[in-house]
Amino acid sequence: MDILASFASGLATAITPENLFFLLIGVLAGNLVGVLPGLGPTTGTVLLIPLTFGMDPTTAIIMLSGVYYGAMYGGSTTSILLNVPGESSSVMTAVEGHKLARQGRAGAALSMSAISSFVAGTAAVIGLMFLTPPMAKLALSFGPPEEFALLFAAFTIVASLGGGSMTKGLAMAGLGVVLATIGLEPVAAQQRLTFGLPPLEQGISFIAASIGLFALPEVMEAMERPGRMIYERVTTKVNRLLPTRQDMKESATAFPTGATVGFFGGIMPGAGATISSFLAYDIQKRISRQPQKFGKGSIEAVAAVEGANNAASTGAMIPMLSFGIPGSGTTAVIMGAMMIHGLRPGPMLFEANPDFVWALVASMYVGNIMLLILNLPLIWIWISCLRIPGHIVLTAVLALSVTGVYAEDNSLDNVIVMFAFGVLGYALKKLRFPPAPVVLALILTGPLEGALARSLAMSGNDWTIFVSRPLTTTLLVLALCSIVFQIPMVRRAIGGALRSGRSRPLLASGERDIKKPGE
Amino acid sequence: MKTLTTFLRTSLMGLGLAAAASFAAAPANAQAPFPSKPIILVAPGTIGGGADVQLRLAAAAIEASKKITEPAVVLNRGAGGSQEAYVFTKSKAGDAHYVLAVAPQFLTYPMLGPSGYQPTEFTPIANLVFDPSVLVVRADSPFKTMADFINAAKAAPDKLTVGGGQVGAQDSQGHMAIQAATGTKMRYVAFAGGADLLRNVLGGNLDAAVGNPSDFMGSVEGGQIRVLAVLDEERNPAPALKAIPTAREQGFDITNIGWRGWVAPANIPAAHREFLTNLAKTVLEDPTFVERYIVRFGMRPGFIPGDAFGKHMAERDAEYRVKLKEVGLLK
């Protein structure tokens, strides 16, 4: 097959010593950047660009792409161990994974996230190899109305991120929406709700907000009880560092879910690794056999979320490679690097530089393998670090958070915002309100409003544009279903129908009993 | 006792280092060699955006020229409609180690709302290139010439959709110029960036678009986008655009020319200003810069040094004020 032959020659290029060496640097740097809270793949990629001057263009882009998906591997580490999202796409990993860590299962969570990242990342590269032309076409068909519908559908899941009360989740989402309107409005960049304060001019950075909402309350709570360790019991026995058979059984559906949601999410303009991670969480919760564990530490949630953010970073490369349209901030940087090196991102790329494209694709496959091999033993090191006294670790977390948030924009403004959110997050924690919906609302509201404004500009203020386009209508119907099926009355009705149809009683624990009657 | 000695020794070393560092950080004066520290090229907007790519290629050109021993480093500030980069550079008054990339929005932001700066609070260094607007359609569009497009717009007022950048910026000014010159009315859809704009043209969501050649170049070369007209005084030298007539050639007297130049903070020594101006000239003469920026993005070289550039900006400022008043964005 033509594709396999091209892949083989690309692989030959990718595994030359020079390319392997720089790929290793790239994935290591990416992994590190992912671990450090606040620093993201965008910053990491930018920092490495000067290193690439004078390099062969293929080698340069192989390294920079390695940073991108490497960061998705690293993002789960501080999320799970310290409830500090390393990436905004690891927020739900923090919500679920950290609870697992408190149950003494940090090792399993970390290794599950590495394994799922590998599976999803590799699946996504294979998808990239075979599905680019139709996927690229699909990406193109997304105009403002479709973007609006997709973002709206993503919005409908906010309530489920609370892990508990739907009302609280909705309230937090509302807060997030209000906070998101602070800053520049999307059409003519006029300022809103900034009260003339420079830190608010650009709106609220969601890195600052998510670190503030998750990390700082941890630090502040620890200050309440000085001298205590973060974790009461730490085990570094190997058999406790890997997921158990039970875990793998429970997570079997999470791997394909994460991979698929992430892959498509990365391709779709308007979505990205972060939104895909939230969507994967919600979808996994709905199909899960253990839905009651979500919010209390669910390993399949970790698998789904981490798989999604990895698949998304690969999916985002598709519109970039086929049309020269960046699917995310980091792909925009990579595209800039390509232009600096004389490569022409755009529809001509496959024709003008086929060797480059296939070498890049092959290197992504190799990079995923490298990351899996690197990350699994690293887990032992991370777990051993948990033996360090809490006040030292948390001081380091505070320092890293400030540095990471500062590095986003080279300005202290975001650091101030982070501390403000830290106070808010502390209050929310004490009052038992979930912070994750605030983050999702912050991420979605701006693009949602922009898409709405553009859709109406396109249609001349005619609202029927949202029902006259097939893809938009489909997505809106899905969004509607998503809302309807969250209403408790509807769920009970469906549960009852399933029960009588298939004799699968709901056990008192909330699990679905899959044994047939009479067994 | 040993601890005390170690402590004293370490503190003295520390003090010494701090003293040395503070000398090194003392602001450069006109007598000191210039540059005495890295030159910071400040890029407003996102990484990978127009100013960013320009400055990164310029940094590479500066390095290749070996004219300075210090590195030239790109610093990104702000995103989207942010004015952070301008405010930041303004705060470095007196220090010529900062170069800010500017374009028309540098002048229009203070007109449209509260801003932290005025364009006169900087030292003009030089204009580098002109960046004209182009009118494009998807390759399978029924419009083959600009006349086709205008006639269709006249036949269906307020129906055709035209995409472009933020309201008030260059693309939207081009759109308004077209409407004003031809007496047509079309629906303008404002996108956040060139990539979004390109995607929507390719996806068939827009009837046409006004943008810079850099927004569309890859797809023009690939044959997926047709350029109806270049809104410039002369045809564009880029290979893919050489054969495209200007709007004037097609009977429509419309030009919408952007420009991209450099400014430095206010109150810098004349010698330093001259040095930076020559640096700009060197960048423009660098063959890689020409190939990977000017030609690739369909720009037209237009070196205007020093005060002449300041005059150019003052003229544009007056021009934009009039245009923005015409569309009601300015009272």
PDB file of N, CA, C and O in Angstrom, chain A residues 292-338:
ATOM      1  N   GLN A 292     -20.675   5.642  39.908  1.00  0.00           N
ATOM      2  CA  GLN A 292     -20.673   6.225  41.250  1.00  0.00           C
ATOM      3  C   GLN A 292     -19.266   6.588  41.695  1.00  0.00           C
ATOM      4  O   GLN A 292     -19.085   7.351  42.626  1.00  0.00           O
ATOM      5  N   LYS A 293     -18.260   6.024  41.008  1.00  0.00           N
ATOM      6  CA  LYS A 293     -16.895   6.334  41.421  1.00  0.00           C
ATOM      7  C   LYS A 293     -16.439   7.690  40.903  1.00  0.00           C
ATOM      8  O   LYS A 293     -15.474   8.253  41.397  1.00  0.00           O
ATOM      9  N   PHE A 294     -17.119   8.209  39.891  1.00  0.00           N
ATOM     10  CA  PHE A 294     -16.700   9.481  39.328  1.00  0.00           C
ATOM     11  C   PHE A 294     -16.903  10.575  40.363  1.00  0.00           C
ATOM     12  O   PHE A 294     -17.978  10.763  40.896  1.00  0.00           O
ATOM     13  N   GLY A 295     -15.842  11.308  40.621  1.00  0.00           N
ATOM     14  CA  GLY A 295     -15.922  12.343  41.638  1.00  0.00           C
ATOM     15  C   GLY A 295     -15.312  11.882  42.938  1.00  0.00           C
ATOM     16  O   GLY A 295     -14.991  12.684  43.808  1.00  0.00           O
ATOM     17  N   LYS A 296     -15.118  10.554  43.060  1.00  0.00           N
ATOM     18  CA  LYS A 296     -14.509  10.055  44.283  1.00  0.00           C
ATOM     19  C   LYS A 296     -13.194   9.345  43.999  1.00  0.00           C
ATOM     20  O   LYS A 296     -12.602   8.770  44.897  1.00  0.00           O
ATOM     21  N   GLY A 297     -12.777   9.362  42.748  1.00  0.00           N
ATOM     22  CA  GLY A 297     -11.529   8.694  42.400  1.00  0.00           C
ATOM     23  C   GLY A 297     -11.802   7.537  41.451  1.00  0.00           C
ATOM     24  O   GLY A 297     -11.923   6.402  41.843  1.00  0.00           O
ATOM     25  N   SER A 298     -11.871   7.834  40.185  1.00  0.00           N
ATOM     26  CA  SER A 298     -12.188   6.805  39.206  1.00  0.00           C
ATOM     27  C   SER A 298     -11.021   6.644  38.256  1.00  0.00           C
ATOM     28  O   SER A 298     -10.640   7.584  37.572  1.00  0.00           O
ATOM     29  N   ILE A 299     -10.473   5.432  38.223  1.00  0.00           N
ATOM     30  CA  ILE A 299      -9.287   5.255  37.398  1.00  0.00           C
ATOM     31  C   ILE A 299      -9.644   5.265  35.922  1.00  0.00           C
ATOM     32  O   ILE A 299      -8.839   5.677  35.081  1.00  0.00           O
ATOM     33  N   GLU A 300     -10.869   4.866  35.588  1.00  0.00           N
ATOM     34  CA  GLU A 300     -11.206   4.905  34.168  1.00  0.00           C
ATOM     35  C   GLU A 300     -11.379   6.345  33.709  1.00  0.00           C
ATOM     36  O   GLU A 300     -11.137   6.659  32.540  1.00  0.00           O
ATOM     37  N   ALA A 301     -11.748   7.222  34.620  1.00  0.00           N
ATOM     38  CA  ALA A 301     -11.836   8.639  34.253  1.00  0.00           C
ATOM     39  C   ALA A 301     -10.451   9.164  33.888  1.00  0.00           C
ATOM     40  O   ALA A 301     -10.280   9.868  32.893  1.00  0.00           O
ATOM     41  N   VAL A 302      -9.469   8.783  34.694  1.00  0.00           N
ATOM     42  CA  VAL A 302      -8.094   9.204  34.408  1.00  0.00           C
ATOM     43  C   VAL A 302      -7.674   8.697  33.033  1.00  0.00           C
ATOM     44  O   VAL A 302      -7.098   9.430  32.226  1.00  0.00           O
ATOM     45  N   ALA A 303      -7.998   7.433  32.757  1.00  0.00           N
ATOM     46  CA  ALA A 303      -7.620   6.847  31.463  1.00  0.00           C
ATOM     47  C   ALA A 303      -8.271   7.616  30.321  1.00  0.00           C
ATOM     48  O   ALA A 303      -7.625   7.961  29.332  1.00  0.00           O
ATOM     49  N   ALA A 304      -9.564   7.912  30.475  1.00  0.00           N
ATOM     50  CA  ALA A 304     -10.278   8.596  29.389  1.00  0.00           C
ATOM     51  C   ALA A 304      -9.715   9.996  29.164  1.00  0.00           C
ATOM     52  O   ALA A 304      -9.458  10.403  28.030  1.00  0.00           O
ATOM     53  N   VAL A 305      -9.510  10.742  30.246  1.00  0.00           N
ATOM     54  CA  VAL A 305      -9.070  12.134  30.124  1.00  0.00           C
ATOM     55  C   VAL A 305      -7.670  12.223  29.528  1.00  0.00           C
ATOM     56  O   VAL A 305      -7.402  12.984  28.603  1.00  0.00           O
ATOM     57  N   GLU A 306      -6.766  11.404  30.061  1.00  0.00           N
ATOM     58  CA  GLU A 306      -5.391  11.485  29.576  1.00  0.00           C
ATOM     59  C   GLU A 306      -5.259  10.976  28.153  1.00  0.00           C
ATOM     60  O   GLU A 306      -4.469  11.497  27.370  1.00  0.00           O
ATOM     61  N   GLY A 307      -6.053   9.958  27.826  1.00  0.00           N
ATOM     62  CA  GLY A 307      -6.049   9.495  26.444  1.00  0.00           C
ATOM     63  C   GLY A 307      -6.534  10.602  25.520  1.00  0.00           C
ATOM     64  O   GLY A 307      -5.951  10.863  24.469  1.00  0.00           O
ATOM     65  N   ALA A 308      -7.584  11.292  25.963  1.00  0.00           N
ATOM     66  CA  ALA A 308      -8.163  12.333  25.111  1.00  0.00           C
ATOM     67  C   ALA A 308      -7.174  13.448  24.853  1.00  0.00           C
ATOM     68  O   ALA A 308      -7.033  13.906  23.719  1.00  0.00           O
ATOM     69  N   ASN A 309      -6.469  13.910  25.888  1.00  0.00           N
ATOM     70  CA  ASN A 309      -5.616  15.071  25.607  1.00  0.00           C
ATOM     71  C   ASN A 309      -4.446  14.710  24.702  1.00  0.00           C
ATOM     72  O   ASN A 309      -3.985  15.516  23.906  1.00  0.00           O
ATOM     73  N   ASN A 310      -3.987  13.436  24.796  1.00  0.00           N
ATOM     74  CA  ASN A 310      -2.928  13.033  23.870  1.00  0.00           C
ATOM     75  C   ASN A 310      -3.414  12.904  22.436  1.00  0.00           C
ATOM     76  O   ASN A 310      -2.770  13.376  21.494  1.00  0.00           O
ATOM     77  N   ALA A 311      -4.568  12.260  22.279  1.00  0.00           N
ATOM     78  CA  ALA A 311      -5.102  12.091  20.926  1.00  0.00           C
ATOM     79  C   ALA A 311      -5.389  13.447  20.311  1.00  0.00           C
ATOM     80  O   ALA A 311      -5.196  13.666  19.119  1.00  0.00           O
ATOM     81  N   ALA A 312      -5.831  14.396  21.146  1.00  0.00           N
ATOM     82  CA  ALA A 312      -6.179  15.713  20.620  1.00  0.00           C
ATOM     83  C   ALA A 312      -4.947  16.434  20.098  1.00  0.00           C
ATOM     84  O   ALA A 312      -5.007  17.123  19.086  1.00  0.00           O
ATOM     85  N   SER A 313      -3.820  16.284  20.790  1.00  0.00           N
ATOM     86  CA  SER A 313      -2.638  17.013  20.325  1.00  0.00           C
ATOM     87  C   SER A 313      -2.222  16.488  18.956  1.00  0.00           C
ATOM     88  O   SER A 313      -1.744  17.241  18.119  1.00  0.00           O
ATOM     89  N   THR A 314      -2.422  15.196  18.714  1.00  0.00           N
ATOM     90  CA  THR A 314      -2.111  14.651  17.398  1.00  0.00           C
ATOM     91  C   THR A 314      -3.151  15.088  16.385  1.00  0.00           C
ATOM     92  O   THR A 314      -2.827  15.481  15.260  1.00  0.00           O
ATOM     93  N   GLY A 315      -4.437  15.043  16.778  1.00  0.00           N
ATOM     94  CA  GLY A 315      -5.495  15.463  15.864  1.00  0.00           C
ATOM     95  C   GLY A 315      -5.310  16.899  15.409  1.00  0.00           C
ATOM     96  O   GLY A 315      -5.607  17.240  14.263  1.00  0.00           O
ATOM     97  N   ALA A 316      -4.803  17.742  16.304  1.00  0.00           N
ATOM     98  CA  ALA A 316      -4.630  19.151  15.954  1.00  0.00           C
ATOM     99  C   ALA A 316      -3.621  19.332  14.834  1.00  0.00           C
ATOM    100  O   ALA A 316      -3.598  20.369  14.172  1.00  0.00           O
ATOM    101  N   MET A 317      -2.800  18.305  14.601  1.00  0.00           N
ATOM    102  CA  MET A 317      -1.809  18.424  13.527  1.00  0.00           C
ATOM    103  C   MET A 317      -2.446  18.267  12.158  1.00  0.00           C
ATOM    104  O   MET A 317      -1.894  18.705  11.157  1.00  0.00           O
ATOM    105  N   ILE A 318      -3.621  17.646  12.120  1.00  0.00           N
ATOM    106  CA  ILE A 318      -4.212  17.367  10.807  1.00  0.00           C
ATOM    107  C   ILE A 318      -4.556  18.635  10.044  1.00  0.00           C
ATOM    108  O   ILE A 318      -4.116  18.812   8.913  1.00  0.00           O
ATOM    109  N   PRO A 319      -5.335  19.562  10.623  1.00  0.00           N
ATOM    110  CA  PRO A 319      -5.612  20.767   9.843  1.00  0.00           C
ATOM    111  C   PRO A 319      -4.337  21.557   9.561  1.00  0.00           C
ATOM    112  O   PRO A 319      -4.240  22.222   8.537  1.00  0.00           O
ATOM    113  N   MET A 320      -3.357  21.432  10.438  1.00  0.00           N
ATOM    114  CA  MET A 320      -2.123  22.166  10.204  1.00  0.00           C
ATOM    115  C   MET A 320      -1.385  21.615   8.995  1.00  0.00           C
ATOM    116  O   MET A 320      -0.921  22.344   8.136  1.00  0.00           O
ATOM    117  N   LEU A 321      -1.284  20.286   8.932  1.00  0.00           N
ATOM    118  CA  LEU A 321      -0.521  19.679   7.852  1.00  0.00           C
ATOM    119  C   LEU A 321      -1.268  19.726   6.527  1.00  0.00           C
ATOM    120  O   LEU A 321      -0.664  19.782   5.468  1.00  0.00           O
ATOM    121  N   SER A 322      -2.603  19.671   6.587  1.00  0.00           N
ATOM    122  CA  SER A 322      -3.298  19.615   5.305  1.00  0.00           C
ATOM    123  C   SER A 322      -3.687  20.985   4.766  1.00  0.00           C
ATOM    124  O   SER A 322      -3.756  21.168   3.568  1.00  0.00           O
ATOM    125  N   PHE A 323      -3.932  21.965   5.638  1.00  0.00           N
ATOM    126  CA  PHE A 323      -4.341  23.261   5.122  1.00  0.00           C
ATOM    127  C   PHE A 323      -3.501  24.407   5.631  1.00  0.00           C
ATOM    128  O   PHE A 323      -3.721  25.542   5.252  1.00  0.00           O
ATOM    129  N   GLY A 324      -2.604  24.126   6.541  1.00  0.00           N
ATOM    130  CA  GLY A 324      -1.870  25.228   7.133  1.00  0.00           C
ATOM    131  C   GLY A 324      -2.737  26.006   8.082  1.00  0.00           C
ATOM    132  O   GLY A 324      -2.550  27.204   8.262  1.00  0.00           O
ATOM    133  N   ILE A 325      -3.713  25.330   8.693  1.00  0.00           N
ATOM    134  CA  ILE A 325      -4.575  25.985   9.671  1.00  0.00           C
ATOM    135  C   ILE A 325      -4.272  25.387  11.033  1.00  0.00           C
ATOM    136  O   ILE A 325      -4.496  24.213  11.255  1.00  0.00           O
ATOM    137  N   PRO A 326      -3.765  26.178  11.949  1.00  0.00           N
ATOM    138  CA  PRO A 326      -3.423  25.601  13.252  1.00  0.00           C
ATOM    139  C   PRO A 326      -4.662  25.222  14.037  1.00  0.00           C
ATOM    140  O   PRO A 326      -5.627  25.968  14.086  1.00  0.00           O
ATOM    141  N   GLY A 327      -4.653  24.026  14.629  1.00  0.00           N
ATOM    142  CA  GLY A 327      -5.802  23.566  15.404  1.00  0.00           C
ATOM    143  C   GLY A 327      -5.722  24.009  16.853  1.00  0.00           C
ATOM    144  O   GLY A 327      -6.658  23.856  17.615  1.00  0.00           O
ATOM    145  N   SER A 328      -4.586  24.548  17.260  1.00  0.00           N
ATOM    146  CA  SER A 328      -4.454  24.950  18.664  1.00  0.00           C
ATOM    147  C   SER A 328      -3.305  25.938  18.758  1.00  0.00           C
ATOM    148  O   SER A 328      -2.594  26.161  17.795  1.00  0.00           O
ATOM    149  N   GLY A 329      -3.127  26.514  19.927  1.00  0.00           N
ATOM    150  CA  GLY A 329      -2.061  27.496  20.117  1.00  0.00           C
ATOM    151  C   GLY A 329      -0.695  26.935  19.819  1.00  0.00           C
ATOM    152  O   GLY A 329       0.133  27.564  19.163  1.00  0.00           O
ATOM    153  N   THR A 330      -0.463  25.690  20.290  1.00  0.00           N
ATOM    154  CA  THR A 330       0.865  25.118  20.084  1.00  0.00           C
ATOM    155  C   THR A 330       1.108  24.810  18.617  1.00  0.00           C
ATOM    156  O   THR A 330       2.210  25.006  18.119  1.00  0.00           O
ATOM    157  N   THR A 331       0.095  24.320  17.909  1.00  0.00           N
ATOM    158  CA  THR A 331       0.296  24.053  16.483  1.00  0.00           C
ATOM    159  C   THR A 331       0.540  25.362  15.744  1.00  0.00           C
ATOM    160  O   THR A 331       1.264  25.380  14.744  1.00  0.00           O
ATOM    161  N   ALA A 332      -0.018  26.464  16.243  1.00  0.00           N
ATOM    162  CA  ALA A 332       0.276  27.755  15.609  1.00  0.00           C
ATOM    163  C   ALA A 332       1.760  28.071  15.748  1.00  0.00           C
ATOM    164  O   ALA A 332       2.399  28.550  14.810  1.00  0.00           O
ATOM    165  N   VAL A 333       2.318  27.784  16.922  1.00  0.00           N
ATOM    166  CA  VAL A 333       3.744  28.020  17.125  1.00  0.00           C
ATOM    167  C   VAL A 333       4.568  27.119  16.215  1.00  0.00           C
ATOM    168  O   VAL A 333       5.528  27.552  15.580  1.00  0.00           O
ATOM    169  N   ILE A 334       4.175  25.858  16.135  1.00  0.00           N
ATOM    170  CA  ILE A 334       4.916  24.919  15.296  1.00  0.00           C
ATOM    171  C   ILE A 334       4.862  25.368  13.847  1.00  0.00           C
ATOM    172  O   ILE A 334       5.846  25.307  13.109  1.00  0.00           O
ATOM    173  N   MET A 335       3.700  25.879  13.432  1.00  0.00           N
ATOM    174  CA  MET A 335       3.581  26.395  12.079  1.00  0.00           C
ATOM    175  C   MET A 335       4.508  27.569  11.859  1.00  0.00           C
ATOM    176  O   MET A 335       5.149  27.687  10.817  1.00  0.00           O
ATOM    177  N   GLY A 336       4.570  28.461  12.857  1.00  0.00           N
ATOM    178  CA  GLY A 336       5.491  29.583  12.757  1.00  0.00           C
ATOM    179  C   GLY A 336       6.912  29.093  12.588  1.00  0.00           C
ATOM    180  O   GLY A 336       7.674  29.605  11.769  1.00  0.00           O
ATOM    181  N   ALA A 337       7.264  28.048  13.356  1.00  0.00           N
ATOM    182  CA  ALA A 337       8.612  27.483  13.245  1.00  0.00           C
ATOM    183  C   ALA A 337       8.833  26.916  11.859  1.00  0.00           C
ATOM    184  O   ALA A 337       9.908  27.057  11.272  1.00  0.00           O
ATOM    185  N   MET A 338       7.812  26.285  11.293  1.00  0.00           N
ATOM    186  CA  MET A 338       7.941  25.733   9.947  1.00  0.00           C
ATOM    187  C   MET A 338       8.223  26.843   8.953  1.00  0.00           C
ATOM    188  O   MET A 338       9.074  26.724   8.077  1.00  0.00           O
TER     189      MET A 338
END
